[in-house]
């Protein structure tokens, strides 16, 4: 699944056909695909939502992904947390992304609403970044929230939900839409498992039982500063996306093939 | 009051759940809480009344004027919606001295236009979407949406003022830990003010557009500029 070669750029002017969208697997059964850019200008960027409870490592994951992709992908980031400038400042300070590619969005004390019920402010910001930088990947980091937080698929193509072992090994069993419906569940801080008495085997079993075959990644972002399993998952999506575009004849064939 | 219908559409647009981006705005309430102008239910009432009579009236009159102007374009001039929208967008621009307020007005205008485009598709919303690279001013967008949804000028003014009233109330509720029942009662007690100012706005909308109301609250404007520069704000305005 993981590509080691740089993902080649393809024609930004092509239209997406969501009926053939390879990323549709994680959606709620019976619902149609994303509508956020329906009828709007075609885009090529993959939009990835990152949600999860406060302190689980969302900003750290964004930081790791920026580091992982810095050399070969165009990136942009939207942060939604309270004191959003602080998150943006963390990314800037780490030097993983130029300041102008990071935008902070206010959520009026309702981080849920801003990613699900009324995505106007986030969508507007994502589109501005896409218009200006034409990135390969846009990361939308939700404000820290509870287990019921999910993104609208009109805002993002896929969503990652980040929890950590210090919240207890029963969190995956508790479920909630963030746990059960996210396209990738990330369990962070595995290095702390022993210290907090969390059983990773239990977490893996419960996650598998509740997630209908969707993947779960166990990481310690402190020890894995490029979030390798998550980066590999995203590279796989980008490769699938490029391949689907090629198959539909909607993209210019990149040199070297997809 | 809605001689031309549009009542159900009016309810949709008045509903805080309509996804037009308003929930991240406080109508200056966060700034007023931060600098001590807003301290509780009494000052919240005074703040809301002040807004209704100043920027509330200005926005509502512009919105109503768009509705009146678009109807006239269609009935009398036989032309498209572009002329009215351009003229009133310029009038709206001239009434906002502060850059952050102009910017957020256009941002809200384009967000409303996006949300409404699929609800009431047609040439009016296509025209208002194309009005300015950064989007139409919010008051102009609301007038265009009202027109597209079959809502008359008075109801459009009332709709504008409803949001002028409820936006700071809802934000103050979230930020200040106020009693939600008391806030609802406050909103209800100010309904006659909304009706009164809406009538004034609709009346003004039938006159020359360069004589539309032009009122500001200097403190709220200064506070809006300071608020936009804060790193710890939870609301966009």
Coordinates of C-alpha atoms in Angstrom, one line a residue:
Chain A
X1 CA 0.0 0.0 0.0
X2 CA 2.8 2.4 0.8
X3 CA 4.5 4.2 -2.0
X4 CA 8.1 5.1 -1.6
X5 CA 8.4 7.1 -4.7
X6 CA 7.0 10.6 -4.8
X7 CA 3.4 10.7 -5.9
X8 CA 3.5 12.4 -9.3
X9 CA 1.3 15.5 -9.8
X10 CA -1.6 15.2 -12.1
X11 CA -3.9 17.6 -13.9
X12 CA -5.6 19.9 -11.4
X13 CA -8.3 20.7 -13.9
X14 CA -10.0 17.3 -14.0
X15 CA -13.4 16.6 -12.6
X16 CA -14.0 13.9 -10.0
X17 CA -16.5 11.3 -10.4
X18 CA -17.7 10.3 -6.9
X19 CA -19.5 7.2 -8.1
X20 CA -16.0 5.8 -8.7
X21 CA -14.5 7.4 -5.6
X22 CA -12.1 4.8 -4.1
X23 CA -12.4 6.6 -0.8
X24 CA -16.1 6.0 -0.3
X25 CA -15.6 2.9 1.9
X26 CA -15.9 4.5 5.3
X27 CA -19.2 6.3 4.7
X28 CA -22.4 5.7 6.5
X29 CA -24.4 3.1 4.6
X30 CA -27.1 4.5 2.4
X31 CA -25.7 8.0 2.1
X32 CA -24.4 9.3 -1.1
X33 CA -20.9 10.7 -1.5
X34 CA -19.6 14.1 -0.7
X35 CA -21.4 17.1 -1.9
X36 CA -19.1 19.9 -0.8
X37 CA -17.5 20.5 -4.2
X38 CA -20.5 19.2 -6.2
X39 CA -20.9 21.6 -9.1
X40 CA -18.0 23.7 -7.9
X41 CA -14.6 23.9 -9.4
X42 CA -12.8 20.6 -9.8
X43 CA -10.1 20.0 -7.3
X44 CA -7.3 17.5 -6.9
X45 CA -6.4 17.8 -3.3
X46 CA -7.2 15.0 -0.8
X47 CA -8.9 16.5 2.3
X48 CA -8.3 14.6 5.5
X49 CA -10.2 15.4 8.7
X50 CA -8.4 14.8 12.0
X51 CA -10.6 14.6 15.1
X52 CA -10.4 13.2 18.6
X53 CA -10.5 14.1 22.3
X54 CA -8.4 16.9 23.8
X55 CA -4.8 15.9 24.3
X56 CA -4.9 12.7 22.3
X57 CA -2.3 14.0 19.8
X58 CA -4.2 15.6 16.9
X59 CA -1.8 18.6 16.6
X60 CA 1.1 16.3 17.0
X61 CA -0.2 14.0 14.3
X62 CA -0.6 17.0 11.9
X63 CA 3.0 18.0 12.8
X64 CA 4.3 14.4 12.1
X65 CA 2.4 14.3 8.8
X66 CA 3.8 17.6 7.7
X67 CA 7.3 16.3 8.4
X68 CA 6.6 13.0 6.6
X69 CA 5.3 14.7 3.4
X70 CA 7.4 17.9 3.4
X71 CA 9.8 16.7 0.7
X72 CA 7.3 15.5 -1.9
X73 CA 3.8 16.8 -1.3
X74 CA 2.1 20.2 -1.3
X75 CA 0.4 20.6 2.0
X76 CA -2.1 23.0 3.7
X77 CA -3.5 22.8 7.2
X78 CA -6.7 24.2 8.9
X79 CA -6.8 24.2 12.7
X80 CA -10.0 24.5 14.7
X81 CA -8.9 24.2 18.2
X82 CA -9.6 26.8 20.9
X83 CA -6.5 29.0 21.0
X84 CA -6.1 28.0 17.4
X85 CA -3.2 30.4 16.9
X86 CA -1.3 28.3 19.5
X87 CA -1.7 25.2 17.4
X88 CA -0.7 27.1 14.3
X89 CA 2.3 28.6 16.3
X90 CA 3.4 25.0 17.3
X91 CA 3.5 24.0 13.6
X92 CA 5.3 27.2 12.6
X93 CA 7.8 26.8 15.4
X94 CA 8.6 23.3 14.4
X95 CA 9.3 24.6 11.0
X96 CA 7.2 21.8 9.4
X97 CA 5.0 24.1 7.3
X98 CA 5.3 27.7 6.1
X99 CA 3.0 30.0 8.0
X100 CA 0.9 31.0 5.1
X101 CA -0.2 27.4 4.6
X102 CA -1.7 27.2 8.1
X103 CA -5.1 28.8 8.8
X104 CA -6.9 29.0 12.1
X105 CA -10.7 28.9 12.1
X106 CA -12.9 30.0 15.0
X107 CA -15.7 27.7 16.0
X108 CA -17.8 29.8 18.3
X109 CA -17.3 27.4 21.2
X110 CA -18.9 24.6 19.1
X111 CA -16.1 22.5 17.5
X112 CA -18.7 19.8 16.6
X113 CA -20.9 22.2 14.6
X114 CA -18.0 23.6 12.7
X115 CA -17.0 20.3 11.2
X116 CA -20.4 18.7 10.8
X117 CA -23.6 20.7 11.0
X118 CA -22.4 24.0 9.5
X119 CA -19.1 23.6 7.8
X120 CA -19.2 27.0 6.1
X121 CA -16.2 28.5 7.8
X122 CA -14.0 25.5 7.4
X123 CA -15.0 24.8 3.8
X124 CA -14.5 28.4 2.9
X125 CA -11.0 28.3 4.4
X126 CA -10.1 25.0 2.8
X127 CA -11.1 26.4 -0.6
X128 CA -9.1 29.5 -0.1
X129 CA -6.0 27.4 0.6
X130 CA -6.7 25.2 -2.4
X131 CA -7.1 28.2 -4.7
X132 CA -3.9 29.8 -3.5
X133 CA -1.6 26.8 -3.2
X134 CA -3.2 23.9 -5.1
X135 CA -2.0 21.4 -2.5
X136 CA -2.0 17.6 -2.8
X137 CA -3.2 17.3 0.7
X138 CA -5.3 19.4 3.1
X139 CA -5.4 18.5 6.7
X140 CA -8.4 19.8 8.7
X141 CA -7.8 19.5 12.5
X142 CA -10.9 19.6 14.6
X143 CA -11.0 21.1 18.0
X144 CA -10.7 18.6 20.8
X145 CA -14.0 17.0 21.3
X146 CA -15.7 13.9 22.6
X147 CA -16.3 10.4 21.0
X148 CA -19.3 11.6 19.0
X149 CA -17.5 14.1 16.9
X150 CA -17.4 13.4 13.2
X151 CA -16.7 15.4 10.0
X152 CA -19.2 16.0 7.3
X153 CA -18.1 14.3 4.1
X154 CA -18.9 17.5 2.3
X155 CA -15.9 19.0 4.1
X156 CA -13.4 16.1 4.0
X157 CA -12.8 13.0 1.9
X158 CA -11.7 10.9 4.8
X159 CA -11.4 11.3 8.5
X160 CA -9.0 10.1 11.1
X161 CA -10.0 9.8 14.7
X162 CA -7.2 10.0 17.3
X163 CA -7.4 8.6 20.8
X164 CA -4.6 7.7 23.2
X165 CA -4.0 4.8 25.6
X166 CA -3.9 7.0 28.6
X167 CA -7.7 7.5 28.3
X168 CA -8.0 3.8 29.2
X169 CA -8.2 0.7 27.2
X170 CA -12.0 0.7 27.3
X171 CA -12.4 3.7 24.9
X172 CA -12.6 1.6 21.7
X173 CA -15.3 -0.5 23.4
X174 CA -17.3 2.6 24.3
X175 CA -17.8 3.3 20.6
X176 CA -19.4 6.5 19.4
X177 CA -19.3 7.7 15.9
X178 CA -15.7 8.9 16.1
X179 CA -14.5 5.4 17.0
X180 CA -16.8 3.4 14.9
X181 CA -17.2 5.5 11.7
X182 CA -13.8 7.1 11.2
X183 CA -11.9 5.9 8.2
X184 CA -8.8 5.4 10.2
X185 CA -8.6 5.1 14.0
X186 CA -5.3 6.1 15.5
X187 CA -4.4 4.9 19.0
X188 CA -1.6 7.1 20.1
X189 CA 0.9 7.0 23.1
X190 CA 1.4 3.2 22.9
X191 CA 4.6 3.8 24.8
X192 CA 2.5 4.7 27.9
X193 CA 0.4 1.6 27.8
X194 CA 2.3 -0.3 30.5
X195 CA 2.5 2.7 32.8
X196 CA -1.3 3.4 32.6
X197 CA -2.3 -0.2 32.7
X198 CA -3.8 -0.2 29.2
X199 CA -4.0 -3.5 27.3
X200 CA -3.3 -2.8 23.7
X201 CA -4.6 -6.3 22.7
X202 CA -8.0 -5.4 24.2
X203 CA -8.0 -2.1 22.4
X204 CA -7.1 -3.8 19.1
X205 CA -9.8 -6.4 19.5
X206 CA -12.5 -3.9 20.5
X207 CA -11.6 -1.6 17.7
X208 CA -11.7 -4.4 15.2
X209 CA -15.1 -5.6 16.5
X210 CA -16.7 -2.1 16.3
X211 CA -15.2 -0.7 13.1
X212 CA -16.6 -3.0 10.4
X213 CA -13.2 -3.8 8.9
X214 CA -11.9 -0.2 8.8
X215 CA -8.3 0.1 9.9
X216 CA -6.8 1.0 13.2
X217 CA -3.2 2.2 13.6
X218 CA -1.3 1.9 16.9
X219 CA 1.4 4.6 17.2
X220 CA 3.6 6.5 19.6
X221 CA 4.0 9.9 17.9
X222 CA 6.7 10.7 20.4
X223 CA 8.8 7.9 19.1
X224 CA 7.6 8.0 15.5
X225 CA 7.9 11.6 14.4
X226 CA 6.8 10.8 10.9
X227 CA 3.7 8.8 12.0
X228 CA 4.7 6.1 9.5
X229 CA 1.6 4.0 9.5
X230 CA -0.7 7.0 9.1
X231 CA 1.5 8.5 6.4
X232 CA 1.5 5.2 4.6
X233 CA -2.3 5.0 4.8
X234 CA -2.6 8.5 3.3
X235 CA -0.1 7.8 0.6
X236 CA -2.2 4.7 -0.3
X237 CA -5.3 6.9 -0.7
X238 CA -3.4 9.4 -2.8
X239 CA -2.2 6.6 -5.0
X240 CA -5.7 5.1 -5.3
X241 CA -7.0 8.5 -6.1
X242 CA -4.5 9.1 -8.9
X243 CA -5.1 5.6 -10.3
X244 CA -8.9 6.1 -10.3
X245 CA -8.4 9.4 -12.1
X246 CA -6.2 7.7 -14.7
X247 CA -8.6 4.8 -15.2
X248 CA -11.4 7.3 -15.9
X249 CA -9.2 9.1 -18.3
X250 CA -9.7 12.3 -16.4
X251 CA -6.1 13.0 -15.5
X252 CA -3.0 13.5 -17.5
X253 CA -0.9 10.5 -17.3
X254 CA 2.1 11.3 -15.0
X255 CA 5.5 10.4 -16.2
X256 CA 6.4 7.0 -14.8
X257 CA 2.8 5.9 -14.3
X258 CA 0.7 5.9 -11.1
Chain B
X1 CA -47.4 40.4 6.3
X2 CA -45.9 38.1 3.7
X3 CA -48.3 39.1 0.9
X4 CA -46.1 37.3 -1.6
X5 CA -45.6 34.2 0.4
X6 CA -42.2 32.8 1.3
X7 CA -43.3 32.2 4.9
X8 CA -41.8 28.7 5.2
X9 CA -38.6 29.8 3.5
X10 CA -38.4 32.7 6.0
X11 CA -38.5 30.2 8.8
X12 CA -35.7 28.1 7.3
X13 CA -33.5 31.2 6.9
X14 CA -34.3 32.4 10.5
X15 CA -33.4 29.0 11.9
X16 CA -30.0 28.9 13.5
X17 CA -29.5 25.5 12.0
X18 CA -29.4 26.9 8.5
X19 CA -25.8 26.2 7.6
X20 CA -24.7 29.7 6.6
X21 CA -21.7 30.1 8.9
X22 CA -23.4 32.4 11.5
X23 CA -22.7 30.2 14.5
X24 CA -19.0 31.2 14.7
X25 CA -19.9 34.9 15.0
X26 CA -20.9 36.7 18.2
X27 CA -22.0 40.0 16.7
X28 CA -19.4 41.8 18.9
X29 CA -20.6 40.1 22.1
X30 CA -17.3 38.3 22.7
X31 CA -15.4 41.6 22.3
X32 CA -17.9 43.3 24.7
X33 CA -17.5 40.6 27.2
X34 CA -13.8 40.7 27.1
X35 CA -13.6 44.5 27.6
X36 CA -16.2 44.7 30.3
X37 CA -19.1 46.4 28.4
X38 CA -21.1 43.2 28.7
X39 CA -21.5 41.9 32.2
X40 CA -24.9 40.2 32.5
X41 CA -28.5 40.1 31.4
X42 CA -29.1 43.9 31.8
X43 CA -26.2 45.0 29.8
X44 CA -26.9 42.3 27.2
X45 CA -30.4 43.7 26.7
X46 CA -28.9 47.2 26.3
X47 CA -26.3 46.0 23.9
X48 CA -28.9 44.2 21.8
X49 CA -31.2 47.2 21.6
X50 CA -28.2 49.4 20.6
X51 CA -27.2 47.0 17.8
X52 CA -30.8 46.8 16.5
X53 CA -31.1 50.5 16.2
X54 CA -27.6 51.1 14.6
X55 CA -26.0 48.4 12.5
X56 CA -29.2 46.3 12.7
X57 CA -31.2 49.1 11.0
X58 CA -28.4 49.7 8.4
X59 CA -28.2 46.1 7.4
X60 CA -31.9 45.5 7.4
X61 CA -32.5 48.6 5.2
X62 CA -29.8 47.4 2.7
X63 CA -31.3 43.9 2.6
X64 CA -34.8 45.3 2.1
X65 CA -33.5 47.7 -0.6
X66 CA -32.1 44.7 -2.4
X67 CA -35.5 43.0 -2.4
X68 CA -37.2 46.2 -3.5
X69 CA -34.6 46.9 -6.2
X70 CA -34.6 43.3 -7.6
X71 CA -38.4 43.4 -7.9
X72 CA -38.1 46.8 -9.7
X73 CA -35.4 45.5 -12.0
X74 CA -37.6 42.7 -13.1
X75 CA -40.9 44.6 -13.3
X76 CA -39.9 48.1 -14.5
X77 CA -36.5 48.1 -16.0
X78 CA -36.6 44.6 -17.6
X79 CA -33.0 44.1 -16.7
X80 CA -31.2 41.5 -14.7
X81 CA -30.2 41.6 -11.1
X82 CA -26.7 42.9 -11.6
X83 CA -27.3 46.6 -11.4
X84 CA -29.2 46.6 -8.1
X85 CA -26.7 44.2 -6.5
X86 CA -23.7 46.3 -7.6
X87 CA -25.2 49.6 -6.4
X88 CA -26.2 48.2 -3.0
X89 CA -23.0 46.3 -2.5
X90 CA -21.2 49.6 -2.9
X91 CA -23.6 51.3 -0.4
X92 CA -22.9 48.5 2.0
X93 CA -19.1 48.9 1.5
X94 CA -19.3 52.6 2.2
X95 CA -21.1 52.0 5.5
X96 CA -18.3 49.8 6.9
X97 CA -15.3 51.8 7.9
X98 CA -13.4 49.0 9.5
X99 CA -11.5 46.5 7.3
X100 CA -12.1 43.5 9.6
X101 CA -15.9 44.2 9.5
X102 CA -15.9 44.5 5.7
X103 CA -13.9 41.3 5.4
X104 CA -16.2 39.3 7.6
X105 CA -19.3 40.7 6.0
X106 CA -18.1 39.4 2.6
X107 CA -17.1 36.1 4.1
X108 CA -20.6 35.7 5.6
X109 CA -22.1 36.9 2.3
X110 CA -20.4 34.2 0.3
X111 CA -21.2 31.5 2.9
X112 CA -24.9 32.4 2.8
X113 CA -24.8 32.5 -0.9
X114 CA -23.3 29.0 -1.0
X115 CA -25.8 27.6 1.5
X116 CA -28.8 29.2 -0.4
X117 CA -27.7 28.4 -3.9
X118 CA -28.9 24.8 -3.7
X119 CA -32.1 25.8 -1.9
X120 CA -33.4 28.5 -4.3
X121 CA -31.4 28.1 -7.5
X122 CA -31.7 30.7 -10.2
X123 CA -30.2 33.8 -11.8
X124 CA -30.4 36.0 -8.8
X125 CA -28.1 33.8 -6.7
X126 CA -25.8 33.2 -9.6
X127 CA -25.5 37.0 -10.0
X128 CA -24.9 37.7 -6.3
X129 CA -22.3 34.9 -6.2
X130 CA -20.4 36.6 -9.1
X131 CA -20.8 40.1 -7.6
X132 CA -17.3 40.4 -6.0
X133 CA -14.2 38.1 -5.9
X134 CA -14.5 37.9 -2.1
X135 CA -18.3 37.5 -2.1
X136 CA -21.2 39.9 -1.7
X137 CA -21.7 41.8 1.5
X138 CA -23.9 39.9 3.9
X139 CA -26.8 42.3 3.7
X140 CA -26.8 42.2 0.0
X141 CA -26.6 38.4 -0.1
X142 CA -29.5 38.2 2.3
X143 CA -31.6 40.5 0.2
X144 CA -30.8 38.4 -2.9
X145 CA -31.6 35.2 -1.1
X146 CA -34.9 36.6 0.2
X147 CA -35.8 37.6 -3.3
X148 CA -35.0 34.2 -4.6
X149 CA -37.0 32.5 -1.9
X150 CA -40.0 34.7 -2.5
X151 CA -39.7 36.7 0.7
X152 CA -40.9 40.3 0.7
X153 CA -38.9 43.4 1.8
X154 CA -40.4 43.8 5.2
X155 CA -39.9 40.2 6.1
X156 CA -36.4 40.3 4.7
X157 CA -35.7 43.3 7.0
X158 CA -37.2 41.4 9.9
X159 CA -35.0 38.3 9.1
X160 CA -31.9 40.5 9.1
X161 CA -32.8 42.0 12.5
X162 CA -33.7 38.6 13.9
X163 CA -30.1 37.6 13.3
X164 CA -28.8 40.9 14.6
X165 CA -30.6 40.1 17.8
X166 CA -30.0 36.4 18.2
X167 CA -26.3 36.3 17.2
X168 CA -25.0 38.2 20.2
X169 CA -27.5 36.6 22.6
X170 CA -26.5 33.1 21.6
X171 CA -22.8 33.9 21.9
X172 CA -23.3 35.6 25.3
X173 CA -25.2 32.5 26.4
X174 CA -22.3 30.2 25.4
X175 CA -19.5 32.5 26.7
X176 CA -21.1 33.9 29.9
X177 CA -22.9 30.8 31.3
X178 CA -26.2 32.7 31.2
X179 CA -29.6 31.2 31.9
X180 CA -30.9 30.0 28.5
X181 CA -34.5 30.6 29.5
X182 CA -33.7 34.1 30.5
X183 CA -32.0 34.7 27.2
X184 CA -35.0 33.4 25.3
X185 CA -37.3 35.7 27.4
X186 CA -35.0 38.6 26.6
X187 CA -35.2 37.8 22.9
X188 CA -39.0 37.7 23.1
X189 CA -39.2 40.9 25.0
X190 CA -37.2 42.6 22.2
X191 CA -39.5 41.2 19.4
X192 CA -41.4 44.5 19.3
X193 CA -38.2 46.4 18.7
X194 CA -37.4 44.0 15.8
X195 CA -40.8 44.7 14.3
X196 CA -40.4 48.5 14.8
X197 CA -37.0 48.7 13.3
X198 CA -38.0 46.4 10.5
X199 CA -40.8 48.7 9.5
X200 CA -38.4 51.6 9.6
X201 CA -35.9 49.7 7.4
X202 CA -38.6 48.7 4.9
X203 CA -39.8 52.2 4.7
X204 CA -36.2 53.5 4.0
X205 CA -35.8 50.8 1.4
X206 CA -38.4 52.4 -0.8
X207 CA -36.5 55.7 -0.9
X208 CA -33.3 56.7 -2.7
X209 CA -30.5 54.2 -2.0
X210 CA -28.0 56.9 -1.1
X211 CA -30.3 58.0 1.6
X212 CA -30.4 54.6 3.3
X213 CA -29.7 54.7 7.0
X214 CA -26.0 55.1 8.0
X215 CA -25.4 54.6 11.7
X216 CA -22.6 53.0 13.6
X217 CA -21.7 52.2 17.2
X218 CA -18.2 53.6 17.5
X219 CA -17.3 51.5 20.5
X220 CA -18.4 48.3 18.8
X221 CA -16.4 49.2 15.7
X222 CA -13.2 49.9 17.6
X223 CA -13.8 46.7 19.7
X224 CA -14.3 44.7 16.5
X225 CA -10.9 45.8 15.2
X226 CA -9.2 44.9 18.5
X227 CA -11.1 41.6 18.6
X228 CA -9.9 40.6 15.2
X229 CA -6.3 40.8 16.4
X230 CA -6.8 38.7 19.5
X231 CA -5.3 35.2 19.5
X232 CA -7.6 33.9 22.2
X233 CA -10.9 34.6 20.6
X234 CA -13.5 31.8 20.2
X235 CA -15.7 33.7 17.7
X236 CA -14.8 35.1 14.3
X237 CA -16.4 38.4 15.1

